[in-house]
Short mmCIF file of N, CA and C in Angstrom, two decimals:
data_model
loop_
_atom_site.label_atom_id
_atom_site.label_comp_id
_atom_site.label_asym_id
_atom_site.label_seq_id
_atom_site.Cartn_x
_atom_site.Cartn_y
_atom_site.Cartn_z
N UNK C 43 -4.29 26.76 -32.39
CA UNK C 43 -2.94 26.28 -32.70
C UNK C 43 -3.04 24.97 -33.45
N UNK C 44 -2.52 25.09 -34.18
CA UNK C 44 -2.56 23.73 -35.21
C UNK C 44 -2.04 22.31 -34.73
N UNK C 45 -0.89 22.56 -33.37
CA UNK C 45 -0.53 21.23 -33.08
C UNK C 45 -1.39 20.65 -31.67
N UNK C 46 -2.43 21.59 -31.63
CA UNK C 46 -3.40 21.48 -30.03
C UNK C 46 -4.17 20.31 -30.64
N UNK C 47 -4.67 19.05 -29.95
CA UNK C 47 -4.89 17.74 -30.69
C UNK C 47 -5.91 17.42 -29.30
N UNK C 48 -7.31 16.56 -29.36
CA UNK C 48 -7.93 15.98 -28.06
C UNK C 48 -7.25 15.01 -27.62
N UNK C 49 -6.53 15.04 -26.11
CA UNK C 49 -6.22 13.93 -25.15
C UNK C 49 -6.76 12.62 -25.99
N UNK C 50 -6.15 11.82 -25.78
CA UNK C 50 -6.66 10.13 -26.52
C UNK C 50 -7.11 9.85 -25.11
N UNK C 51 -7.20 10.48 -23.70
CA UNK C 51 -7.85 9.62 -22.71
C UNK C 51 -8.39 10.56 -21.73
N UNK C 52 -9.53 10.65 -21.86
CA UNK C 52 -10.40 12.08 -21.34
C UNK C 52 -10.19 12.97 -21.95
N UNK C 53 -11.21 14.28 -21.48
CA UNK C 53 -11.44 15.15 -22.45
C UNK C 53 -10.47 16.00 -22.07
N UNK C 54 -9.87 17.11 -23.36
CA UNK C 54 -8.75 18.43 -22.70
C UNK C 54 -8.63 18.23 -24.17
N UNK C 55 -7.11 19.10 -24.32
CA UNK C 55 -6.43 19.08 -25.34
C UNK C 55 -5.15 19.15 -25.16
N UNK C 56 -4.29 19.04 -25.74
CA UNK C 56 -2.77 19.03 -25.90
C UNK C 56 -2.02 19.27 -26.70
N UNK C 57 -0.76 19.71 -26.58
CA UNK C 57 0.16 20.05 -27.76
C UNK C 57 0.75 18.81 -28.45
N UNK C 58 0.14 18.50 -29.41
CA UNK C 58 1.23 17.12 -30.25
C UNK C 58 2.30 17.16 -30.43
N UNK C 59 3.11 16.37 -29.42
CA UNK C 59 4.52 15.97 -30.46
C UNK C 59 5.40 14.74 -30.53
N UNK C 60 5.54 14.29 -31.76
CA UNK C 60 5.70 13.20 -32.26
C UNK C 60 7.51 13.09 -32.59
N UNK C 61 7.87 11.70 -31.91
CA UNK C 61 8.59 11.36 -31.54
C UNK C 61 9.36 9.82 -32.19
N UNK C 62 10.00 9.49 -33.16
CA UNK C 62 10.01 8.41 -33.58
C UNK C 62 11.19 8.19 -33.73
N UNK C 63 12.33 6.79 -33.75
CA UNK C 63 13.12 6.61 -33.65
C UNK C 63 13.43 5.62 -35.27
N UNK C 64 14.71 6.17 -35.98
CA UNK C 64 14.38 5.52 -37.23
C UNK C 64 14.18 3.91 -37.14
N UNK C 65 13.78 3.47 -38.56
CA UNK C 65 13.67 2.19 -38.66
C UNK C 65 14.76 1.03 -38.24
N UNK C 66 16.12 1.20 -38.35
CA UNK C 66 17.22 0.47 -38.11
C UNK C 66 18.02 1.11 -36.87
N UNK C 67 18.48 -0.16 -35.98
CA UNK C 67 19.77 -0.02 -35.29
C UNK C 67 18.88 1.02 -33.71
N UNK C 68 19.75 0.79 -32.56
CA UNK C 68 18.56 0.92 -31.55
C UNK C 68 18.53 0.50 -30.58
N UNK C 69 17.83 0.81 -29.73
CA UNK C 69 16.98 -0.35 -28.75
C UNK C 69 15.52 -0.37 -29.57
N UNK C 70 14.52 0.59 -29.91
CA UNK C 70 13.70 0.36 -30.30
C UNK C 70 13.59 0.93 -31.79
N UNK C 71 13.86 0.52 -32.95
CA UNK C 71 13.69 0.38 -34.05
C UNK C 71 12.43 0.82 -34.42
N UNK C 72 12.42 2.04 -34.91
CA UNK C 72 10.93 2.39 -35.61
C UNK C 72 9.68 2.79 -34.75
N UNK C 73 10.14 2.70 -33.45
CA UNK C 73 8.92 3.33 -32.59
C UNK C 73 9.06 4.85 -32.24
N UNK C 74 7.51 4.52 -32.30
CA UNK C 74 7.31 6.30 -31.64
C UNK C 74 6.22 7.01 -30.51
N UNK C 75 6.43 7.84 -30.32
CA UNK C 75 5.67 8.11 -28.89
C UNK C 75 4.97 9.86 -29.55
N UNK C 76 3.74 9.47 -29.29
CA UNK C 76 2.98 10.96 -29.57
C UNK C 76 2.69 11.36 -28.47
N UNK C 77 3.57 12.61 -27.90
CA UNK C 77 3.19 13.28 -26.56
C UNK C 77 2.74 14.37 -26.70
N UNK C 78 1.76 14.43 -25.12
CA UNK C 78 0.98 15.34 -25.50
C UNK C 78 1.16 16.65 -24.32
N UNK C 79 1.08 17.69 -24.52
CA UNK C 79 1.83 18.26 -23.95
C UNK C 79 0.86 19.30 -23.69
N UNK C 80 0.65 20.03 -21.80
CA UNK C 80 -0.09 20.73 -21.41
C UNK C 80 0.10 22.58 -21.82
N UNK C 81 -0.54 22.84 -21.42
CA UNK C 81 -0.52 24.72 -21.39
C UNK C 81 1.10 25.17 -20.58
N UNK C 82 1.61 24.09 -19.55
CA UNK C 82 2.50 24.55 -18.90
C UNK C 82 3.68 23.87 -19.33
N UNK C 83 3.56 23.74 -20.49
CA UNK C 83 4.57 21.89 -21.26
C UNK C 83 5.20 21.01 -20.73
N UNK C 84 4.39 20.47 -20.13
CA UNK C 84 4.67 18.82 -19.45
C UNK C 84 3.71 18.27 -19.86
N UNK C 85 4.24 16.70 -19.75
CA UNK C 85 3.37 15.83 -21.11
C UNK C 85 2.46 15.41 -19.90
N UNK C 86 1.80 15.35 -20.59
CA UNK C 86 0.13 14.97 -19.78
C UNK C 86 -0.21 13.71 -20.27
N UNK C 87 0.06 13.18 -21.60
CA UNK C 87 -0.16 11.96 -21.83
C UNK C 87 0.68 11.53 -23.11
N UNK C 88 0.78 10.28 -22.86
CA UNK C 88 1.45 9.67 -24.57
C UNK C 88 0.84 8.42 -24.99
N UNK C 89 1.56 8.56 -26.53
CA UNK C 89 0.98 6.92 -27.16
C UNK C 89 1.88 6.17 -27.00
N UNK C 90 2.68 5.33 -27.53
CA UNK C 90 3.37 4.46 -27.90
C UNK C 90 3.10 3.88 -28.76
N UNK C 91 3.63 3.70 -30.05
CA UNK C 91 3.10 3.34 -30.91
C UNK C 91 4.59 2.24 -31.55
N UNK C 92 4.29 1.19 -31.26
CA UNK C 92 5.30 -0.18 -31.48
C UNK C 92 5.43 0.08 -33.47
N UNK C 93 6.63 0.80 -33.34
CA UNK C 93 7.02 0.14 -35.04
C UNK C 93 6.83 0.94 -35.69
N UNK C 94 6.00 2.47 -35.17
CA UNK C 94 5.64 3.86 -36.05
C UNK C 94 4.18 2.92 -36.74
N UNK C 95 3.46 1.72 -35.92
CA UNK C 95 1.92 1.65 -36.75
C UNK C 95 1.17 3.39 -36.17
N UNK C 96 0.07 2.53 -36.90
CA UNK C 96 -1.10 3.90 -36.82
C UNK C 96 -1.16 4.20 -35.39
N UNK C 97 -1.80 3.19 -34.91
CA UNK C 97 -2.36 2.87 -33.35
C UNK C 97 -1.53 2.51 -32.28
N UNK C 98 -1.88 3.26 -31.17
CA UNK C 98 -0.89 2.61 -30.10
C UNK C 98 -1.69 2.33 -28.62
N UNK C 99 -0.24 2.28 -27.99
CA UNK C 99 -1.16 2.38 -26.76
C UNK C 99 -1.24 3.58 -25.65
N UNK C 100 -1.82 4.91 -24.67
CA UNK C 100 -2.55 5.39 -24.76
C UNK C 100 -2.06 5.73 -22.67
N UNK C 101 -1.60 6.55 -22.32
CA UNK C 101 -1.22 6.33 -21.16
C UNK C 101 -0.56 7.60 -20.56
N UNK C 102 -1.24 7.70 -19.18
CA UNK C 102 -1.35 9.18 -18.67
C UNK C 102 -0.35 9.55 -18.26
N UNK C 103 0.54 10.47 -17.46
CA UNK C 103 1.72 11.05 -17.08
C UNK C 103 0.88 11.95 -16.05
N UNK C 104 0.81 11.57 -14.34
CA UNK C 104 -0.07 12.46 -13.70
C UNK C 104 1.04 12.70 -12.18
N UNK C 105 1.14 13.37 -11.67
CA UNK C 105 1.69 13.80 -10.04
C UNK C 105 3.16 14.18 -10.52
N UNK C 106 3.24 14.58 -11.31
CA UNK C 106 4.61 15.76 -11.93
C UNK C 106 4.80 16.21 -10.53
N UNK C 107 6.37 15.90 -10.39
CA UNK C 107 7.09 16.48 -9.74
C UNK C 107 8.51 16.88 -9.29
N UNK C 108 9.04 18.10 -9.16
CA UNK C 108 10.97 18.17 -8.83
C UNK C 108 11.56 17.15 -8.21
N UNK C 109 12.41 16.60 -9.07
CA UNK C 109 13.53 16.16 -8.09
C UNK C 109 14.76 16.05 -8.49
N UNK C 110 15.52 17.69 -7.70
CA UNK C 110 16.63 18.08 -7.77
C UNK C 110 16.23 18.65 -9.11
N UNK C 111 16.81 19.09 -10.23
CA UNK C 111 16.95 19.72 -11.36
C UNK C 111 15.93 19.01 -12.43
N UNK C 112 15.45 18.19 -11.72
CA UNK C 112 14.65 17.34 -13.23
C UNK C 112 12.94 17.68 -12.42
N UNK C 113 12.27 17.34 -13.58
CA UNK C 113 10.93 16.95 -13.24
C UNK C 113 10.78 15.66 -13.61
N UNK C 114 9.74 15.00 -12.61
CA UNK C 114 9.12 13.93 -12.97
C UNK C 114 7.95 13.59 -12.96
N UNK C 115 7.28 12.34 -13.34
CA UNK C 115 6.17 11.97 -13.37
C UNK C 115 6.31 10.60 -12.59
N UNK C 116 4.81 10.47 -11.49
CA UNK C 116 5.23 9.49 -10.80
C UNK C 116 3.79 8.65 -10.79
N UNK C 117 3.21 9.18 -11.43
CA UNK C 117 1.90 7.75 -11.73
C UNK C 117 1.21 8.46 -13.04
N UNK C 118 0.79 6.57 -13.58
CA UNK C 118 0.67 6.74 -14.99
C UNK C 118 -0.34 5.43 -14.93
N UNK C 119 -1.55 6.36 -15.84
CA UNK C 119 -2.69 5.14 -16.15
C UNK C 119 -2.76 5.10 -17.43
N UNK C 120 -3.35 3.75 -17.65
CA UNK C 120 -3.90 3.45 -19.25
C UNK C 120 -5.22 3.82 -19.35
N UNK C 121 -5.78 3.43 -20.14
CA UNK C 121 -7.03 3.70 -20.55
C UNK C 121 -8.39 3.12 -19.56
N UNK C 122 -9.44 3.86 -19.58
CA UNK C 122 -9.96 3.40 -18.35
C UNK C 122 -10.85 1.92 -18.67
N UNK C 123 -10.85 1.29 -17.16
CA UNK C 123 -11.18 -0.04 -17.73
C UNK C 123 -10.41 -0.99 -17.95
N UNK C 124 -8.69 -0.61 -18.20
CA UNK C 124 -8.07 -1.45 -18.38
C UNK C 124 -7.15 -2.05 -17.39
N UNK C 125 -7.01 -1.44 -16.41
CA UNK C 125 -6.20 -1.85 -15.44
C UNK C 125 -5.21 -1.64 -14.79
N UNK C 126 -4.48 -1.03 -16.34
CA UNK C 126 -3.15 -0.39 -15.92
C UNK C 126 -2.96 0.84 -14.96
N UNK C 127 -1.74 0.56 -14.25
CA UNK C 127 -1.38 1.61 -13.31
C UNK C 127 0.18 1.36 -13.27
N UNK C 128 0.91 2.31 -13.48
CA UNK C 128 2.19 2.61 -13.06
C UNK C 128 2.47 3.74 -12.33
N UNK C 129 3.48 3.09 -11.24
CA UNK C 129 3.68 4.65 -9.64
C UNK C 129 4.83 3.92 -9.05
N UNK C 130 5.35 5.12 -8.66
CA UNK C 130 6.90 4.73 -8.46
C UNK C 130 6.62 5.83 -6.81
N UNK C 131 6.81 4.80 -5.93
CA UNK C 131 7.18 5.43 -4.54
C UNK C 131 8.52 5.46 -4.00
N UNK C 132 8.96 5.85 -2.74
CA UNK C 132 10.18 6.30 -2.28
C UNK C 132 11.44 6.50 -3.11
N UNK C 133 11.26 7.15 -4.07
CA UNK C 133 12.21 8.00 -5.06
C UNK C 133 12.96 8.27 -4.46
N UNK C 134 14.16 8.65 -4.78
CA UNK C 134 15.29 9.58 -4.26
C UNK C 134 16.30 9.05 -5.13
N UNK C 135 17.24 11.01 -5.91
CA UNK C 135 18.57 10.70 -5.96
C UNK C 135 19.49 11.20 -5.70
N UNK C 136 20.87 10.75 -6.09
CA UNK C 136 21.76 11.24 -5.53
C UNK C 136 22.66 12.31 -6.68
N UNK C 137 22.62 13.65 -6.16
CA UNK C 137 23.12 14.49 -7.15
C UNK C 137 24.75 14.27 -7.38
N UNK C 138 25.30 15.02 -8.29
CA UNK C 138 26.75 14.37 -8.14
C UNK C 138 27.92 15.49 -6.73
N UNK C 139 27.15 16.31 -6.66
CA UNK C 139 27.70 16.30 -5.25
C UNK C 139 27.65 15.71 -3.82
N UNK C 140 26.77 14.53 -4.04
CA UNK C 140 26.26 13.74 -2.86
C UNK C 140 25.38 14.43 -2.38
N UNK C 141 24.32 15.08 -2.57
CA UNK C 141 23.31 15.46 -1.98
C UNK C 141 22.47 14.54 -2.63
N UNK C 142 21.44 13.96 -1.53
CA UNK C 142 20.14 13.02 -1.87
C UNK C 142 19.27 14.02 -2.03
N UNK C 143 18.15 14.22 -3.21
CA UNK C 143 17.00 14.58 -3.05
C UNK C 143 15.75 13.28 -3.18
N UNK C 144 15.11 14.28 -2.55
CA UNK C 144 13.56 13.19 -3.04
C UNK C 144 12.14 13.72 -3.56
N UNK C 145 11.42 13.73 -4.11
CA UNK C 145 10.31 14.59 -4.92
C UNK C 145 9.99 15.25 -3.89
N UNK C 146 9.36 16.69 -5.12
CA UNK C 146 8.78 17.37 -3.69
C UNK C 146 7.56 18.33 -5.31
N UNK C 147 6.27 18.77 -4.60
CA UNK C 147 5.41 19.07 -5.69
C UNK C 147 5.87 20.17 -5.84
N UNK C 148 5.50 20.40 -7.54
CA UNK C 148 5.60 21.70 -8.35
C UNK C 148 5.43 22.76 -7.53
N UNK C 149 6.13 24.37 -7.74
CA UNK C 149 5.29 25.57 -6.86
C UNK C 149 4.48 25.37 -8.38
N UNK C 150 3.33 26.46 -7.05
CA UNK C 150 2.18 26.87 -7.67
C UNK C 150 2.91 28.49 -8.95
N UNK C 151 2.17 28.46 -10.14
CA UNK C 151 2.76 29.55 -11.12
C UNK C 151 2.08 30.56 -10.46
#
């Protein structure tokens, strides 16, 4: 497949897709995000790339999981070596019928 591209952080591959917001008017003006997207299409990783430059920065999307009608992602690393870690614990929302949910993992396909 022509848009199957190598992970920028470990080895695999992914579906490219590129994401950019025009140059003017915004919150972010000219940026873009190259996501990368698994066999089961959820993004497995993205760039960020400040301003549509070449290079960005490089950061995982890992523990996908339901909550209520959405999926999410609830921890996210940078590149190794660097430090970064983002994870979001005791989630929960509130649907608009007042039901609280709170993550719960993918079924198995």
């Amino acid at each position: 497949d022509a848009g199957t591209q190598p992970l920028p952080l470990g080895g695999g591959e992914g579906q490219k897709l590129i994401c950019q917001w025009p140059a003017e008017g915004g919150y972010t003006p000219g940026d873009a995000y190259d996501l990368y997207l698994g066999e089961d299409g959820l993004i497995q990783q993205w760039v960020f790339r400040r301003g549509g430059q070449e290079n960005g920065r490089a950061h995982t999307w890992e523990d996908h999981q339901q909550l209520g009608p959405i999926l999410i992602s609830l921890d996210h690393h940078g590149p190794e070596g660097s430090g970064f870690r983002l994870w979001f614990t005791d989630v929960k929302a509130t649907l608009i019928d007042g039901t609280v949910v709170e993550p719960q993992p993918l079924a198995e396909p």
